[in-house]
Amino acid sequence: MSYSFDTIITRENTHCYKYDLRETVFGNANVLPMWVADMDFKIADEIIEDITTAVNHGIYGYTFHYDSVFDSFIRWQQKRHSWSIKKEDVLLFHGVVPSLNMIIQLFTNPGDEIIVQNPVYFPFFQSIEQHSRVVVWNELKKQEGTYTMNLESLKKSISNKTKMLFLCHPHNP
């Protein structure tokens, strides 16, 4: 398998959130769009082939999460992070933002505080506010060009109303 990370693929005018909304979000279409975790690399040919096969079948019914999906994820976690997990430990969800909204509603109540470490992807704090929870900011420290957790500030941010801390890894932006 060979992949090119140097091939530039134009994303403008494809209804791409990252590129086509730059002027709407920033008031300037000439900014470098590093604000959305959206890849600018072509997906692997093997994945395109599998998707094409499914599309060409022509029936788009409901599918179940088959064992090979879980097996692949479990192997990846073991290989990359030395995490030993089981299938029942895995909950598949269709995106970061829906997941944020779900866990806020499951584990907190209106008025509860949730700590967010800024700068971070804006749906982190929007999802908190949309569910009538309180955003508590814990600004990251920038040291030698790298952001690090401000542990002193974090300790001071925690109150009896704090129910959750959002961690973003890798951090975005």
PDB file of N, CA and C in Angstrom, residues 113-149:
ATOM      1  N   GLU A 113     -21.833  22.109  36.504  1.00  0.00           N
ATOM      2  CA  GLU A 113     -20.674  22.702  35.849  1.00  0.00           C
ATOM      3  C   GLU A 113     -19.849  21.634  35.121  1.00  0.00           C
ATOM      4  N   ILE A 114     -19.337  22.017  33.946  1.00  0.00           N
ATOM      5  CA  ILE A 114     -18.460  21.149  33.161  1.00  0.00           C
ATOM      6  C   ILE A 114     -17.236  21.974  32.784  1.00  0.00           C
ATOM      7  N   ILE A 115     -16.064  21.446  33.108  1.00  0.00           N
ATOM      8  CA  ILE A 115     -14.821  22.160  32.827  1.00  0.00           C
ATOM      9  C   ILE A 115     -14.371  21.873  31.399  1.00  0.00           C
ATOM     10  N   VAL A 116     -13.989  22.948  30.706  1.00  0.00           N
ATOM     11  CA  VAL A 116     -13.488  22.869  29.341  1.00  0.00           C
ATOM     12  C   VAL A 116     -12.134  23.569  29.311  1.00  0.00           C
ATOM     13  N   GLN A 117     -11.165  22.939  28.671  1.00  0.00           N
ATOM     14  CA  GLN A 117      -9.817  23.493  28.611  1.00  0.00           C
ATOM     15  C   GLN A 117      -9.595  24.154  27.254  1.00  0.00           C
ATOM     16  N   ASN A 118      -9.635  25.443  27.261  1.00  0.00           N
ATOM     17  CA  ASN A 118      -9.555  26.256  26.058  1.00  0.00           C
ATOM     18  C   ASN A 118      -8.094  26.589  25.742  1.00  0.00           C
ATOM     19  N   PRO A 119      -7.699  26.690  24.456  1.00  0.00           N
ATOM     20  CA  PRO A 119      -8.540  26.650  23.272  1.00  0.00           C
ATOM     21  C   PRO A 119      -8.928  25.226  22.907  1.00  0.00           C
ATOM     22  N   VAL A 120     -10.161  25.068  22.451  1.00  0.00           N
ATOM     23  CA  VAL A 120     -10.676  23.759  22.095  1.00  0.00           C
ATOM     24  C   VAL A 120     -11.768  23.933  21.043  1.00  0.00           C
ATOM     25  N   TYR A 121     -12.098  22.884  20.373  1.00  0.00           N
ATOM     26  CA  TYR A 121     -13.143  22.820  19.353  1.00  0.00           C
ATOM     27  C   TYR A 121     -14.451  23.371  19.939  1.00  0.00           C
ATOM     28  N   PHE A 122     -15.039  24.376  19.265  1.00  0.00           N
ATOM     29  CA  PHE A 122     -16.165  25.114  19.828  1.00  0.00           C
ATOM     30  C   PHE A 122     -17.392  24.279  20.215  1.00  0.00           C
ATOM     31  N   PRO A 123     -17.692  23.142  19.579  1.00  0.00           N
ATOM     32  CA  PRO A 123     -18.842  22.366  20.052  1.00  0.00           C
ATOM     33  C   PRO A 123     -18.699  21.848  21.484  1.00  0.00           C
ATOM     34  N   PHE A 124     -17.471  21.815  22.007  1.00  0.00           N
ATOM     35  CA  PHE A 124     -17.301  21.406  23.400  1.00  0.00           C
ATOM     36  C   PHE A 124     -18.090  22.321  24.317  1.00  0.00           C
ATOM     37  N   PHE A 125     -17.940  23.631  24.163  1.00  0.00           N
ATOM     38  CA  PHE A 125     -18.675  24.526  25.058  1.00  0.00           C
ATOM     39  C   PHE A 125     -20.096  24.780  24.579  1.00  0.00           C
ATOM     40  N   GLN A 126     -20.345  24.759  23.273  1.00  0.00           N
ATOM     41  CA  GLN A 126     -21.711  24.942  22.779  1.00  0.00           C
ATOM     42  C   GLN A 126     -22.639  23.840  23.279  1.00  0.00           C
ATOM     43  N   SER A 127     -22.150  22.598  23.274  1.00  0.00           N
ATOM     44  CA  SER A 127     -23.001  21.489  23.710  1.00  0.00           C
ATOM     45  C   SER A 127     -23.347  21.610  25.189  1.00  0.00           C
ATOM     46  N   ILE A 128     -22.442  22.138  25.976  1.00  0.00           N
ATOM     47  CA  ILE A 128     -22.716  22.354  27.406  1.00  0.00           C
ATOM     48  C   ILE A 128     -23.814  23.391  27.563  1.00  0.00           C
ATOM     49  N   GLU A 129     -23.661  24.516  26.898  1.00  0.00           N
ATOM     50  CA  GLU A 129     -24.638  25.613  27.009  1.00  0.00           C
ATOM     51  C   GLU A 129     -26.007  25.213  26.466  1.00  0.00           C
ATOM     52  N   GLN A 130     -26.039  24.440  25.387  1.00  0.00           N
ATOM     53  CA  GLN A 130     -27.311  24.030  24.787  1.00  0.00           C
ATOM     54  C   GLN A 130     -28.145  23.164  25.721  1.00  0.00           C
ATOM     55  N   HIS A 131     -27.502  22.534  26.695  1.00  0.00           N
ATOM     56  CA  HIS A 131     -28.213  21.670  27.625  1.00  0.00           C
ATOM     57  C   HIS A 131     -28.324  22.290  29.017  1.00  0.00           C
ATOM     58  N   SER A 132     -28.177  23.616  29.061  1.00  0.00           N
ATOM     59  CA  SER A 132     -28.363  24.389  30.299  1.00  0.00           C
ATOM     60  C   SER A 132     -27.404  23.974  31.404  1.00  0.00           C
ATOM     61  N   ARG A 133     -26.199  23.596  30.993  1.00  0.00           N
ATOM     62  CA  ARG A 133     -25.126  23.358  31.954  1.00  0.00           C
ATOM     63  C   ARG A 133     -24.201  24.567  31.925  1.00  0.00           C
ATOM     64  N   VAL A 134     -23.290  24.665  32.868  1.00  0.00           N
ATOM     65  CA  VAL A 134     -22.426  25.828  33.003  1.00  0.00           C
ATOM     66  C   VAL A 134     -21.005  25.482  32.556  1.00  0.00           C
ATOM     67  N   VAL A 135     -20.481  26.273  31.632  1.00  0.00           N
ATOM     68  CA  VAL A 135     -19.104  26.092  31.169  1.00  0.00           C
ATOM     69  C   VAL A 135     -18.167  26.726  32.190  1.00  0.00           C
ATOM     70  N   VAL A 136     -17.191  25.958  32.635  1.00  0.00           N
ATOM     71  CA  VAL A 136     -16.135  26.482  33.495  1.00  0.00           C
ATOM     72  C   VAL A 136     -14.845  26.402  32.680  1.00  0.00           C
ATOM     73  N   TRP A 137     -14.236  27.545  32.430  1.00  0.00           N
ATOM     74  CA  TRP A 137     -13.049  27.618  31.596  1.00  0.00           C
ATOM     75  C   TRP A 137     -11.802  27.334  32.409  1.00  0.00           C
ATOM     76  N   ASN A 138     -10.977  26.451  31.912  1.00  0.00           N
ATOM     77  CA  ASN A 138      -9.649  26.237  32.460  1.00  0.00           C
ATOM     78  C   ASN A 138      -8.681  26.425  31.296  1.00  0.00           C
ATOM     79  N   GLU A 139      -8.204  27.647  31.138  1.00  0.00           N
ATOM     80  CA  GLU A 139      -7.328  27.971  30.015  1.00  0.00           C
ATOM     81  C   GLU A 139      -6.051  27.135  30.081  1.00  0.00           C
ATOM     82  N   LEU A 140      -5.672  26.576  28.944  1.00  0.00           N
ATOM     83  CA  LEU A 140      -4.407  25.869  28.855  1.00  0.00           C
ATOM     84  C   LEU A 140      -3.255  26.877  28.892  1.00  0.00           C
ATOM     85  N   LYS A 141      -2.106  26.441  29.365  1.00  0.00           N
ATOM     86  CA  LYS A 141      -0.910  27.286  29.384  1.00  0.00           C
ATOM     87  C   LYS A 141      -0.104  26.989  28.129  1.00  0.00           C
ATOM     88  N   LYS A 142       0.388  28.059  27.516  1.00  0.00           N
ATOM     89  CA  LYS A 142       1.263  27.875  26.359  1.00  0.00           C
ATOM     90  C   LYS A 142       2.697  28.037  26.828  1.00  0.00           C
ATOM     91  N   GLN A 143       3.466  26.941  26.722  1.00  0.00           N
ATOM     92  CA  GLN A 143       4.850  26.939  27.154  1.00  0.00           C
ATOM     93  C   GLN A 143       5.725  26.424  26.020  1.00  0.00           C
ATOM     94  N   GLU A 144       6.664  27.247  25.605  1.00  0.00           N
ATOM     95  CA  GLU A 144       7.591  26.869  24.534  1.00  0.00           C
ATOM     96  C   GLU A 144       6.851  26.356  23.298  1.00  0.00           C
ATOM     97  N   GLY A 145       5.768  27.041  22.942  1.00  0.00           N
ATOM     98  CA  GLY A 145       5.004  26.700  21.749  1.00  0.00           C
ATOM     99  C   GLY A 145       4.077  25.515  21.887  1.00  0.00           C
ATOM    100  N   THR A 146       3.932  24.987  23.104  1.00  0.00           N
ATOM    101  CA  THR A 146       3.083  23.823  23.344  1.00  0.00           C
ATOM    102  C   THR A 146       2.084  24.140  24.452  1.00  0.00           C
ATOM    103  N   TYR A 147       0.853  23.720  24.257  1.00  0.00           N
ATOM    104  CA  TYR A 147      -0.154  23.888  25.303  1.00  0.00           C
ATOM    105  C   TYR A 147      -0.049  22.762  26.321  1.00  0.00           C
ATOM    106  N   THR A 148      -0.150  23.116  27.593  1.00  0.00           N
ATOM    107  CA  THR A 148      -0.159  22.137  28.673  1.00  0.00           C
ATOM    108  C   THR A 148      -1.307  22.455  29.617  1.00  0.00           C
ATOM    109  N   MET A 149      -1.718  21.463  30.381  1.00  0.00           N
ATOM    110  CA  MET A 149      -2.794  21.680  31.340  1.00  0.00           C
ATOM    111  C   MET A 149      -2.316  22.608  32.444  1.00  0.00           C
TER     112      MET A 149
END
